[in-house]
mmCIF file of C-alpha atoms in Angstrom:
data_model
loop_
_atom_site.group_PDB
_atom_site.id
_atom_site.type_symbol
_atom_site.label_atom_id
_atom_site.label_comp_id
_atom_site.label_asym_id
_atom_site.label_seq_id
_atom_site.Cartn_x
_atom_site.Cartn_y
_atom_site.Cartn_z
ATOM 1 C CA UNK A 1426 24.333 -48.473 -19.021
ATOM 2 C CA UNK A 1427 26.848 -47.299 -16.573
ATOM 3 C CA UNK A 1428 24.923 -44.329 -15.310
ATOM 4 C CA UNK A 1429 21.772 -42.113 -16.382
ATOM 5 C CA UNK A 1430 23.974 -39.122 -16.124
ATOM 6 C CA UNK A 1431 24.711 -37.709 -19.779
ATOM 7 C CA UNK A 1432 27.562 -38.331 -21.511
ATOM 8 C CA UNK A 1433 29.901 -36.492 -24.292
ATOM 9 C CA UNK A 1434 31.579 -38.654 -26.383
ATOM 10 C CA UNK A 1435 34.858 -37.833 -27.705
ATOM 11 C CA UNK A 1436 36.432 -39.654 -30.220
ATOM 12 C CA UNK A 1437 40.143 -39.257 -31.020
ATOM 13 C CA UNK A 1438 39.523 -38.287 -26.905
ATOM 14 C CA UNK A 1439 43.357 -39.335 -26.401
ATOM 15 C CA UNK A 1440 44.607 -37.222 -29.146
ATOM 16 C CA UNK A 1441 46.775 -33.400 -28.869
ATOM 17 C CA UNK A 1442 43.507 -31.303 -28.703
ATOM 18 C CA UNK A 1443 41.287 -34.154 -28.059
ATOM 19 C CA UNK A 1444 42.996 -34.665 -24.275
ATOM 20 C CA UNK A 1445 43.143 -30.830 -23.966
ATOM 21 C CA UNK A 1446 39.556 -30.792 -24.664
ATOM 22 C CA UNK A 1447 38.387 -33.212 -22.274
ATOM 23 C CA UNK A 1448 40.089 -31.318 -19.853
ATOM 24 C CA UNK A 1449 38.589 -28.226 -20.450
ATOM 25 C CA UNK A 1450 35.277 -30.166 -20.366
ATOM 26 C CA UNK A 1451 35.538 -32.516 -17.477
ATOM 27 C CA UNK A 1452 36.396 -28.717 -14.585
ATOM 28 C CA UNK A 1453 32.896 -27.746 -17.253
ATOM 29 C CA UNK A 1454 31.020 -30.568 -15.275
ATOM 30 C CA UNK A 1455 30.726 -32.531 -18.118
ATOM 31 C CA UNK A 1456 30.898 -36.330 -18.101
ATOM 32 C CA UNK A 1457 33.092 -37.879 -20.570
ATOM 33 C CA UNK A 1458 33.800 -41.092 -22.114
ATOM 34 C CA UNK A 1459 37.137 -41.354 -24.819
ATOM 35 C CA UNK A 1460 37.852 -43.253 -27.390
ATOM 36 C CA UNK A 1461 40.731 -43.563 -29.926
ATOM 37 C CA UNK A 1462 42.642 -45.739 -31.905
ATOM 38 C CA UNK A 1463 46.034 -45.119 -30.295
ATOM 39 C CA UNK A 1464 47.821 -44.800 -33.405
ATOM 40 C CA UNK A 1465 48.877 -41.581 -32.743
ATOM 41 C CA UNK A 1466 48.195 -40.616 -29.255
ATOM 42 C CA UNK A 1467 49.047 -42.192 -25.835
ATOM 43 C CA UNK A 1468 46.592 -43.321 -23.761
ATOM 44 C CA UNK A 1469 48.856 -41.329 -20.919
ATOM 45 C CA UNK A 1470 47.412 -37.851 -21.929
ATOM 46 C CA UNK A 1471 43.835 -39.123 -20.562
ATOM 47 C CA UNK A 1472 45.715 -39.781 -17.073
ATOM 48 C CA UNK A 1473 46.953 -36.313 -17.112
ATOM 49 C CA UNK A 1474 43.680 -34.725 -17.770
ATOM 50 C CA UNK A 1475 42.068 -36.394 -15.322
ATOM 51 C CA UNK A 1476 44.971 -35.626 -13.081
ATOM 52 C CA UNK A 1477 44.551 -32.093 -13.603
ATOM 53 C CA UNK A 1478 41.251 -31.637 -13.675
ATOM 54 C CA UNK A 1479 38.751 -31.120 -10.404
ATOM 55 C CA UNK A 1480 37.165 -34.221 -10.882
ATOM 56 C CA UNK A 1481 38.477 -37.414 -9.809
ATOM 57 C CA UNK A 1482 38.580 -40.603 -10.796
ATOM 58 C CA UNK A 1483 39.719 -41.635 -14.445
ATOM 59 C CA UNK A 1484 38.439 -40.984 -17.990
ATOM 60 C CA UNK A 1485 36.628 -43.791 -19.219
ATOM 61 C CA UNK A 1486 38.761 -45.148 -22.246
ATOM 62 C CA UNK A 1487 38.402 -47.569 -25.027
ATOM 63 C CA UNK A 1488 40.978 -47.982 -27.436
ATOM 64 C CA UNK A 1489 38.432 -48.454 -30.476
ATOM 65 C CA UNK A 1490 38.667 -47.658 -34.387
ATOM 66 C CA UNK A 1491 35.886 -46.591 -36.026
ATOM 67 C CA UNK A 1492 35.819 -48.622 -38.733
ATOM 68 C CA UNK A 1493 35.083 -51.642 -35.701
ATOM 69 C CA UNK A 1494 31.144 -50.946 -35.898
ATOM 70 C CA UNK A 1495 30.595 -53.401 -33.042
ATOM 71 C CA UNK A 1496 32.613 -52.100 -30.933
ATOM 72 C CA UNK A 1497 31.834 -48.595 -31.145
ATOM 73 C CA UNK A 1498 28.190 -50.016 -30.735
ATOM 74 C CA UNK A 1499 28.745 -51.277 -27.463
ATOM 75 C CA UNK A 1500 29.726 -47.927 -26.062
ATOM 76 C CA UNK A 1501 26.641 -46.454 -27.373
ATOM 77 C CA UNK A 1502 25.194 -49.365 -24.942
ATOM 78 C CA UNK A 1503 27.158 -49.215 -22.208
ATOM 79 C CA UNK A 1504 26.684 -45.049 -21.878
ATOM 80 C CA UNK A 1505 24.309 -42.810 -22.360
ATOM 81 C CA UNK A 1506 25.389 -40.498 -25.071
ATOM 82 C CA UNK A 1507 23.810 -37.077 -25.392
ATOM 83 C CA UNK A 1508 26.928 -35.834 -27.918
ATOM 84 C CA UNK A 1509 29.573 -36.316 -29.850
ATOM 85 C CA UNK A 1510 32.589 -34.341 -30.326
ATOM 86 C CA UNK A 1511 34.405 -35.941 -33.370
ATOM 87 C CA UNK A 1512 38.356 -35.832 -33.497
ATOM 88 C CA UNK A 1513 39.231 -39.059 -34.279
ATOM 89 C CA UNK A 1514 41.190 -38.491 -38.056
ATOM 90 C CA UNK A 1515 44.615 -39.292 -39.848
ATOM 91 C CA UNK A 1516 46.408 -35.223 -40.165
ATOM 92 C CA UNK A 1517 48.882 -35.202 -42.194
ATOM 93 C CA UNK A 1518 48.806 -33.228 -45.367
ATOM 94 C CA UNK A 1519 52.133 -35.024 -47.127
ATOM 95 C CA UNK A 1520 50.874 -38.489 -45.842
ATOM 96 C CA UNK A 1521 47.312 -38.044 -47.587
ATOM 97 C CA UNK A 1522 48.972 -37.304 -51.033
ATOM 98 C CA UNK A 1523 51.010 -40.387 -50.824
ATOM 99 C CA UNK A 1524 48.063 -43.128 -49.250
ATOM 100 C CA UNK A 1525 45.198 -41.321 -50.419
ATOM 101 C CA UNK A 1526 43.194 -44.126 -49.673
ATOM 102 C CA UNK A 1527 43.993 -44.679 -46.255
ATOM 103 C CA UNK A 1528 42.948 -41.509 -45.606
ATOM 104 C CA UNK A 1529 39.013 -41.556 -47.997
ATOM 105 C CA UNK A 1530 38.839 -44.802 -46.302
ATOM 106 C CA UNK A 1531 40.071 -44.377 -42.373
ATOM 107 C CA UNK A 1532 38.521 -40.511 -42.111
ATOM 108 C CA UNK A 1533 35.441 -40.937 -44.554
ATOM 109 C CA UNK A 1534 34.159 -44.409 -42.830
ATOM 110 C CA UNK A 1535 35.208 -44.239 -39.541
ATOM 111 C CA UNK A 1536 32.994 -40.681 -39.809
ATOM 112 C CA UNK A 1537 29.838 -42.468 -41.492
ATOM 113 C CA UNK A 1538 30.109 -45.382 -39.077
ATOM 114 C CA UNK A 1539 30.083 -42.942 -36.230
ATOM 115 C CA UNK A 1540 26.644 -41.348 -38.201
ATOM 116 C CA UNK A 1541 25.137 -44.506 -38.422
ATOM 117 C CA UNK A 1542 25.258 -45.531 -34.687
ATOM 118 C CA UNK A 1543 24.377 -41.907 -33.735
ATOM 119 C CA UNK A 1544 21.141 -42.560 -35.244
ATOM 120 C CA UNK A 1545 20.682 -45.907 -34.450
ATOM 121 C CA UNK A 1546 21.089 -44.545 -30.570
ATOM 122 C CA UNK A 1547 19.201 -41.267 -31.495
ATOM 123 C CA UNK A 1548 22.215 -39.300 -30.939
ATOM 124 C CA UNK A 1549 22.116 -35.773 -33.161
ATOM 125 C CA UNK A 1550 24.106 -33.489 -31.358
ATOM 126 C CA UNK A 1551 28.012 -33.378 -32.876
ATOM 127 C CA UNK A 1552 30.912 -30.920 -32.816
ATOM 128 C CA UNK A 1553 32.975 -31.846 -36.268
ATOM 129 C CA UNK A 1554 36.850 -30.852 -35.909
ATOM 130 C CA UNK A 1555 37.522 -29.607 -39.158
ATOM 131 C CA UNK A 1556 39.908 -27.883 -40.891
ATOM 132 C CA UNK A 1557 41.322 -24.233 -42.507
ATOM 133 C CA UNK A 1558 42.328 -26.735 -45.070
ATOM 134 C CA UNK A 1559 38.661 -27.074 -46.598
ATOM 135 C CA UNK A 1560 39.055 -23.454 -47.999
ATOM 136 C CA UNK A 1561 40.399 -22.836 -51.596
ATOM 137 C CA UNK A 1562 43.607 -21.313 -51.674
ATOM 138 C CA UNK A 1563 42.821 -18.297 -52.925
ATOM 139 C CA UNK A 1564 45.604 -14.804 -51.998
ATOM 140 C CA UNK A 1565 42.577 -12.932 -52.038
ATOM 141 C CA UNK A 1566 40.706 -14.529 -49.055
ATOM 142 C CA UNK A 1567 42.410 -12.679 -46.833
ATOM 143 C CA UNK A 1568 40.859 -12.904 -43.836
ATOM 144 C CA UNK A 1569 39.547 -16.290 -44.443
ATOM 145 C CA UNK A 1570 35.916 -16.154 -43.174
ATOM 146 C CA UNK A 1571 33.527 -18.932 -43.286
ATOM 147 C CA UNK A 1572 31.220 -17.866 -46.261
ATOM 148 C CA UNK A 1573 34.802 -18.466 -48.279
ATOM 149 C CA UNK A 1574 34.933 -20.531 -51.002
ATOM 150 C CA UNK A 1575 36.057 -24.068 -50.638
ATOM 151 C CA UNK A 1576 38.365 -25.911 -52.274
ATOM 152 C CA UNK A 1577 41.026 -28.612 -51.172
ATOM 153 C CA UNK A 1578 44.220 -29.228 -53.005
ATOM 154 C CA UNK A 1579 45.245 -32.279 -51.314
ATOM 155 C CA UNK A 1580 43.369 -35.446 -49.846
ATOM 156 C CA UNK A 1581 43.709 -34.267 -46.339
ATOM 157 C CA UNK A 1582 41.594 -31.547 -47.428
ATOM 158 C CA UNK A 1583 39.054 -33.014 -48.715
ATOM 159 C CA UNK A 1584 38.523 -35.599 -46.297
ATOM 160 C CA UNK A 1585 37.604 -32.740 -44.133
ATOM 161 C CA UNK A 1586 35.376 -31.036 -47.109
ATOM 162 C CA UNK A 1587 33.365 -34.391 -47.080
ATOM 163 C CA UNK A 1588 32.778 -35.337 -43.725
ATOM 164 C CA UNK A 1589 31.623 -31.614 -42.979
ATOM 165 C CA UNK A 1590 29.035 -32.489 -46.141
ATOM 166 C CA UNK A 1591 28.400 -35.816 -45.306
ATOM 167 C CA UNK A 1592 27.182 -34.176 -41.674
ATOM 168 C CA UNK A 1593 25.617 -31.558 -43.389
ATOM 169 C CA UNK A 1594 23.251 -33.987 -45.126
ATOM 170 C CA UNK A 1595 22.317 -35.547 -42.281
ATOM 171 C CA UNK A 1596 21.242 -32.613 -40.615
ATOM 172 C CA UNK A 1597 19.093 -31.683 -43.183
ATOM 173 C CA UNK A 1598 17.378 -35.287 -43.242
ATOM 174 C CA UNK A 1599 16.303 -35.804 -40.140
ATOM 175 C CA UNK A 1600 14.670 -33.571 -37.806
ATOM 176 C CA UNK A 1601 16.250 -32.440 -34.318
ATOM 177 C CA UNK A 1602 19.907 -32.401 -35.461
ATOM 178 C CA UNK A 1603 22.707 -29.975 -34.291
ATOM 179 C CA UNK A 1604 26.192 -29.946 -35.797
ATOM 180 C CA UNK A 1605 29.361 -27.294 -35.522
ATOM 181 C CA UNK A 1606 31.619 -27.949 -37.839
ATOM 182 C CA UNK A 1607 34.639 -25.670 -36.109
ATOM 183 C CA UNK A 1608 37.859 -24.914 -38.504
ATOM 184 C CA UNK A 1609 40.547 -24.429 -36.895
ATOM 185 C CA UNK A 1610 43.204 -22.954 -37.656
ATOM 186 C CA UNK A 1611 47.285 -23.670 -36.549
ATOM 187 C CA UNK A 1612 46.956 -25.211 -33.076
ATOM 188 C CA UNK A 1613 50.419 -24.620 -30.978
ATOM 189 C CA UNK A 1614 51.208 -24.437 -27.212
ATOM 190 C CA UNK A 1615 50.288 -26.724 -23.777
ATOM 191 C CA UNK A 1616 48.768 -27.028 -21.046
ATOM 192 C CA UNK A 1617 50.599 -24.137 -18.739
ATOM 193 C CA UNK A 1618 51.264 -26.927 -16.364
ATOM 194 C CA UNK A 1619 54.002 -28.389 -18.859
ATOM 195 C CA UNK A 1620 52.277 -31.797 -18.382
ATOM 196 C CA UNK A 1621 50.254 -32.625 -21.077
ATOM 197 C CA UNK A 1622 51.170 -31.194 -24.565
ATOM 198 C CA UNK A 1623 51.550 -32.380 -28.460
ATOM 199 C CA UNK A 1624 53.092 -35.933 -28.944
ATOM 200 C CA UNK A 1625 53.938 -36.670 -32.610
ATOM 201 C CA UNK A 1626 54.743 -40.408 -32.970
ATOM 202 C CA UNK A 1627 56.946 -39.431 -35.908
ATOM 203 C CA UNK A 1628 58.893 -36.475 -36.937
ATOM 204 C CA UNK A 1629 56.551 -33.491 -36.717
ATOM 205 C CA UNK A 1630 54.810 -32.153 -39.903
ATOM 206 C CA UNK A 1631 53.376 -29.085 -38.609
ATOM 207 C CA UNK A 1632 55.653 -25.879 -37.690
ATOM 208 C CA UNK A 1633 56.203 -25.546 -34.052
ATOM 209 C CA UNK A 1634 56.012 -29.261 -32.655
ATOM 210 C CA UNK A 1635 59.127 -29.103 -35.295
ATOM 211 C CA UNK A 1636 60.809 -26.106 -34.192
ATOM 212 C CA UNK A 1637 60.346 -27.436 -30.258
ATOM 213 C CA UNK A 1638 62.152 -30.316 -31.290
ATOM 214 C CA UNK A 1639 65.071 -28.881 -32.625
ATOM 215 C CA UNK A 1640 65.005 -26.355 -29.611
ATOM 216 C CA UNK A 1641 65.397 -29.368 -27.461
ATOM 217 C CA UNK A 1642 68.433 -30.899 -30.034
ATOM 218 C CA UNK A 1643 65.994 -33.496 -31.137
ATOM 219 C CA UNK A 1644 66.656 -31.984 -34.653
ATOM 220 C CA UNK A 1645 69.372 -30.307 -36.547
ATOM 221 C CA UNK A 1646 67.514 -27.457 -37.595
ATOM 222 C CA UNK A 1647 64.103 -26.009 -39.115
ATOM 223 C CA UNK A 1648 63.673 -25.809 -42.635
ATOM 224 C CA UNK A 1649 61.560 -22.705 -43.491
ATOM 225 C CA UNK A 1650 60.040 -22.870 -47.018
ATOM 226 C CA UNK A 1651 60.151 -20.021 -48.767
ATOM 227 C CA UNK A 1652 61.092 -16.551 -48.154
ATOM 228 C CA UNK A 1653 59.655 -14.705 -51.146
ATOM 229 C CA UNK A 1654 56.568 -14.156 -50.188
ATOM 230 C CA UNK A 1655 54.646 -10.938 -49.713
ATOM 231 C CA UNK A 1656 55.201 -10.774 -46.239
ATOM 232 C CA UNK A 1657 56.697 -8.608 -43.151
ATOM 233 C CA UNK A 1658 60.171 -10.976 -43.809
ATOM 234 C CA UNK A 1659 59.444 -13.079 -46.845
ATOM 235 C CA UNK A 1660 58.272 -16.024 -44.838
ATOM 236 C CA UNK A 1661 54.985 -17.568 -44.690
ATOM 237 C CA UNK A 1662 52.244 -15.528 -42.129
ATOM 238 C CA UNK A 1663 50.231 -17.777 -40.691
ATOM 239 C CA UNK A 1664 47.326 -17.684 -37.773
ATOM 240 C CA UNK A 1665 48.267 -19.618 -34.575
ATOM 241 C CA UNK A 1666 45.819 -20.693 -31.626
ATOM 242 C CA UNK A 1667 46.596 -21.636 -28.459
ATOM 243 C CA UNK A 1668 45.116 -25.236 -27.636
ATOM 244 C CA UNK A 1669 43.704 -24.760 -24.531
ATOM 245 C CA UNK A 1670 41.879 -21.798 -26.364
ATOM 246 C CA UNK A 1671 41.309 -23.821 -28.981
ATOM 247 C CA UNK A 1672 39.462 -26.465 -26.080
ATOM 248 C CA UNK A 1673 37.701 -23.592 -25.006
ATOM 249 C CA UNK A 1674 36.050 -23.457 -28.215
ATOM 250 C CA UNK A 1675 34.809 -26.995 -28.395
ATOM 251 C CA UNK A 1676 32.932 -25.920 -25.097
ATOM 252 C CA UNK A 1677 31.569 -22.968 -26.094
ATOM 253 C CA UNK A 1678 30.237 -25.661 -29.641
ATOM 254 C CA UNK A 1679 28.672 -27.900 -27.271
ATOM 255 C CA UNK A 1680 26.967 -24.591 -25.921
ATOM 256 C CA UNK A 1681 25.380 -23.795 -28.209
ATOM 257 C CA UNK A 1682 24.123 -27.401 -29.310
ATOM 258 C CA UNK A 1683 22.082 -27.390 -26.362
ATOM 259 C CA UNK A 1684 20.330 -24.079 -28.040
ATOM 260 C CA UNK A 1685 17.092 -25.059 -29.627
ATOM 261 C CA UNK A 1686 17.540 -25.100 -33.276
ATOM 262 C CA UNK A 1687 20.886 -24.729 -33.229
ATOM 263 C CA UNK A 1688 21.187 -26.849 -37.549
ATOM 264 C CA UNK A 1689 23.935 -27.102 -39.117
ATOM 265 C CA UNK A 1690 26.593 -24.112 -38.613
ATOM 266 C CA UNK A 1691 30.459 -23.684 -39.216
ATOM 267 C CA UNK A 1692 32.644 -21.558 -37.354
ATOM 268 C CA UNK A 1693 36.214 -20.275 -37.436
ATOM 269 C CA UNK A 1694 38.669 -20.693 -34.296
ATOM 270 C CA UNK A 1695 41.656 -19.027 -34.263
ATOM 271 C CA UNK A 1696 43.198 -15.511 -33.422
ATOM 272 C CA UNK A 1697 42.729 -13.444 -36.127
ATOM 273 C CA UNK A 1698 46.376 -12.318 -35.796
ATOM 274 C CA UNK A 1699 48.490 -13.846 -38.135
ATOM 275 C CA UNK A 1700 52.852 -14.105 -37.497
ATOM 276 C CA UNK A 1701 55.389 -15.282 -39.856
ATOM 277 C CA UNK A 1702 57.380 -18.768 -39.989
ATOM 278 C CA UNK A 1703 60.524 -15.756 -38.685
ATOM 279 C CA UNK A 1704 58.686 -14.390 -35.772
ATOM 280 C CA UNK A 1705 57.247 -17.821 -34.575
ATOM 281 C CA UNK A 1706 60.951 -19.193 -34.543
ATOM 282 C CA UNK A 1707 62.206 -16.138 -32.539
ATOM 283 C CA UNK A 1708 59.219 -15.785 -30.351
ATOM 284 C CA UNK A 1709 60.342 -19.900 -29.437
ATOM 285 C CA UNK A 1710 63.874 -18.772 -29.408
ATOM 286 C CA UNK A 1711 62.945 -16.440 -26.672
ATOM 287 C CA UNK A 1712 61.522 -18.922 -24.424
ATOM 288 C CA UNK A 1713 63.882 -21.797 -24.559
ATOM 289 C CA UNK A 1714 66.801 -19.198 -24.182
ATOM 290 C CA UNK A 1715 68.937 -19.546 -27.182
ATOM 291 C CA UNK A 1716 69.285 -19.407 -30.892
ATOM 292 C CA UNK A 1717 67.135 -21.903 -33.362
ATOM 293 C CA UNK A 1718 68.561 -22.386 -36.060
ATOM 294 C CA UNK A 1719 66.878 -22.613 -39.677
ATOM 295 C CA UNK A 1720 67.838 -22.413 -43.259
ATOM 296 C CA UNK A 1721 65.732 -21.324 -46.327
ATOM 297 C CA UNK A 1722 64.035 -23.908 -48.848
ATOM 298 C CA UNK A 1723 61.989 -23.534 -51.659
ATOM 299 C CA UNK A 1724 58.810 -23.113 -51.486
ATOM 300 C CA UNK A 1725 56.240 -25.737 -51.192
ATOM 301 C CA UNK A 1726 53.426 -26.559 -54.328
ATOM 302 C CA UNK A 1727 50.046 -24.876 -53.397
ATOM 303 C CA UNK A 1728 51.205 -22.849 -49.982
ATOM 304 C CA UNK A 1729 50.028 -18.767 -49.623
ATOM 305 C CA UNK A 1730 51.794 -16.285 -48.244
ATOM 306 C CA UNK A 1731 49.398 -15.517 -45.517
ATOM 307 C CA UNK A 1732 46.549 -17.588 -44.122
ATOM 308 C CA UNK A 1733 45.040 -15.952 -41.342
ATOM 309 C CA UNK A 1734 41.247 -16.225 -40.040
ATOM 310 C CA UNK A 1735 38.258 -13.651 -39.584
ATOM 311 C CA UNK A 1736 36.653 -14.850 -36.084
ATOM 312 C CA UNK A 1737 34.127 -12.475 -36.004
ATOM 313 C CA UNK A 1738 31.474 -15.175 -35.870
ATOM 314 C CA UNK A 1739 32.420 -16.840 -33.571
ATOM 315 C CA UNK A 1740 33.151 -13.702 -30.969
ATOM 316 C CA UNK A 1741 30.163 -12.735 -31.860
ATOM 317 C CA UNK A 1742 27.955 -16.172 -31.708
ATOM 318 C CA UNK A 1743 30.293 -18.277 -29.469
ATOM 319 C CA UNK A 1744 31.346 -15.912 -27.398
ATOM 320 C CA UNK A 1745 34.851 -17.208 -28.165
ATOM 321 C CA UNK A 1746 37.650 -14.701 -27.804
ATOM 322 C CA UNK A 1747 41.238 -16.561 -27.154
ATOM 323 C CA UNK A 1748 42.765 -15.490 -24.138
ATOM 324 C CA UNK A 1749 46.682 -16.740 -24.789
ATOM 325 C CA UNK A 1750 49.003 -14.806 -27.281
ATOM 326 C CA UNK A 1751 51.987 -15.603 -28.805
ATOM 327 C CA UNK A 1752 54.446 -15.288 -26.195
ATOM 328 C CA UNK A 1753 52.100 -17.694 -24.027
ATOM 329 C CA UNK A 1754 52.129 -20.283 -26.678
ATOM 330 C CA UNK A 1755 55.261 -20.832 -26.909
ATOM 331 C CA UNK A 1756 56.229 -20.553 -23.366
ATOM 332 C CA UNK A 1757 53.584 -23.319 -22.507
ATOM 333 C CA UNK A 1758 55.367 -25.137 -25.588
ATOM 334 C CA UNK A 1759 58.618 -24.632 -24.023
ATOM 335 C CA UNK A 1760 57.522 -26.038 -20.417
ATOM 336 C CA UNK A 1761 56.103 -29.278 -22.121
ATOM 337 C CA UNK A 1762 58.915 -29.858 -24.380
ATOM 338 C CA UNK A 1763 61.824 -29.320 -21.998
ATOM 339 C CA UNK A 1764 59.780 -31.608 -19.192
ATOM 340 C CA UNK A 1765 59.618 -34.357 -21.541
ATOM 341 C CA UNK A 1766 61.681 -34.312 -24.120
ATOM 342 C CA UNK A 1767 59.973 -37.685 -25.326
ATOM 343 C CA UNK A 1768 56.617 -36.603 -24.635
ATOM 344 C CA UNK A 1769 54.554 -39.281 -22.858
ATOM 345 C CA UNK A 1770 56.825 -42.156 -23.022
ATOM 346 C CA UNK A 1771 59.083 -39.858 -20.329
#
C-alpha cells in the first residue's frame, strides 16, 4: 500500500460533482484517491481541484471502469480504503430509454462489482449518489420527502432504485455496514473561482448546462417544455442546488458514517425552494447580461409541474443547510461558462 493513512475512494472522482466533491473533501483533510472511466469527464477537473485546494500535490487517478474487476482490485491493494463515495454512473434520462441495457448493465454491475471488492477488502462504509428520480411521480408529493413512495418511469430511474436496494441488502447482511444513499435533487452552478464547472461531452440534457450554452451562442435557443402547468408562469418549478453545496453534503454523509451505527439511511439534498424553467432563464439572463432566448414546446411524457424537496432531515440530521441561492448559481455558472466556453478542453 501507498500509505497507512486512510483513504476515501471516489469513483466517478473526475466527474461534475464528483471533482467538486473531492475538493470540498481534500481543504476537509481527507485523503483521496479517484477513479473514473473518462467517458464523460476530463481527467483536467482533478488538476483543478487539487489546484485549488490547500493541499498539494495531485489527486491520485486511475482511469478504471467498474465492470474491470481486476483493476479496481488493485486499488483496493495499492490503498488503504476506509470509504467509498460512489458516483461513477451513465445520467441521462432520454439515453436510458433508448439503450436500456447499457445502462442495467454499466450502472447495475459496475455498482455490484464495487460491493464485491468492498467486502473482499472489508470496506462497509459508502455514500450512494442517487437520485430525485427514484420517487414516483406523483402531483401530490409535494414536498418530496424521503418516506415518499418510489417509483421510476424510465431506466435511469430505476437503475438508481436498484443500486440504492442492492446496498440496502447488503447492509442488512453483514454486520458493521454504513450507507447514505443522498438524492439529490437539480445540481447547477461552479466553483466561484470560474475554474472548474459542468463539462457535458455532448449537447446538455439537463436545464441550465443548456441554457449556459446558448448564453454563450453555443446554441440557438432553449426549448422550454410546456407552459401549462400549474405554476407561477406555466413552466415547470423545479428545486435547484448549488454543487459546491451539494459537495458539502457528501461531507457532512461521510460524517456521519463515522457515527457508530450509522445502517442504512437516505437523505434529501437540495434547497427546498423550488423556481420555474422562466425564472431560472432570467435569473441566467441577469448574469451573462443579455436576453436568452427560448420558445415553448410541448410537454414532455411523465414530467410534473413542480418537483421540489423537503430537507428537513437532513438540516436536522446532517446538519446540511445550503449556503448559495439562486442568483449565486448562476453567477458561478456564468464565470465558468464565459472562461471556457469549451469547458476543459480550453
Amino acid at each position: 500500500m501507498t500509505s497507512a493513512d486512510n483513504y476515501i475512494l471516489v469513483t466517478g472522482g473526475a466527474g461534475y460533482i464528483g471533482s467538486h466533491t473531492i475538493l470540498v473533501l481534500l481543504n476537509a483533510g481527507y485523503k483521496v484517491v479517484a477513479v473514473d472511466n473518462l467517458s464523460n469527464s476530463s481527467r483536467e477537473s482533478l488538476n483543478r481541484a487539487a489546484r485549488l485546494s490547500n493541499v498539494e500535490g495531485e489527486v491520485p487517478f486511475h482511469q478504471i471502469d467498474l465492470q474491470d474487476v481486476q483493476s479496481l482490485r488493485k486499488v483496493f491493494q495499492k490503498y488503504s480504503i476506509k470509504g467509498v463515495i460512489h458516483f461513477a454512473a451513465l445520467k441521462s434520462v432520454g439515453e436510458s430509454v433508448e439503450k436500456p441495457l447499457l445502462y442495467y448493465r454499466n450502472n447495475i454491475t459496475g455498482t455490484l462489482n464495487l460491493l464485491d471488492v468492498m467486502v473482499e477488502f472489508g470496506v462497509k462504509d459508502i455514500v450512494f449518489s442517487s437520485s430525485a428520480t427514484v420517487y414516483k411521480a406523483d402531483p401530490k408529493n409535494r414536498p418530496l420527502k424521503e418516506d415518499c413512495d418510489l417509483g421510476c418511469i424510465n431506466p435511469y430511474g430505476r437503475t438508481k432504485y436498484f443500486m440504492e436496494s442492492i446496498i440496502k441488502d447488503v447492509v442488512d447482511s453483514q454486520e458493521g455496514w454504513n450507507a447514505i444513499m443522498l438524492r439529490y435533487f437539480n445540481p447547477t452552478g461552479a466553483h466561484p473561482s470560474g475554474d472548474m464547472g459542468e463539462d457535458p461531452q455532448e449537447i446538455p440534457n439537463n436545464l441550465m448546462p443548456y441554457v449556459s450554452q446558448v448564453a454563450i451562442g453555443k446554441l440557438e435557443k432553449v426549448h422550454v417544455f410546456g407552459n401549462d402547468y400549474d405554476t407561477i408562469d406555466g413552466t415547470g418549478v423545479r428545486d435547484y442546488i448549488h454543487v459546491m453545496d451539494l459537495a458539502e453534503g457528501h461531507l457532512a454523509a461521510l460524517k456521519k458514517l463515522g457515527e457508530k451505527k450509522c445502517g442504512f439511511d437516505v437523505y434529501n439534498l437540495g434547497s427546498g425552494t423550488g423556481y420555474s424553467v422562466l425564472e431560472m432563464i432570467r435569473a441566467m439572463s441577469k448574469a451573462c447580461g443579455h436576453d436568452i432566448p427560448y420558445i415553448f414546446d410541448k410537454r414532455r411524457p411523465g414530467d410534473l409541474g413542480t418537483v421540489v424537496c423537503d430537507p428537513s432531515k437532513s438540516e436536522a440530521e446532517l446538519g446540511f443547510k445550503v449556503k448559495h441561492g439562486l442568483e449565486e448559481m448562476c453567477a458561478d455558472l456564468w464565470r465558468w461558462q464565459s472562461n471556457y466556453p469549451n469547458g476543459y478542453n480550453d
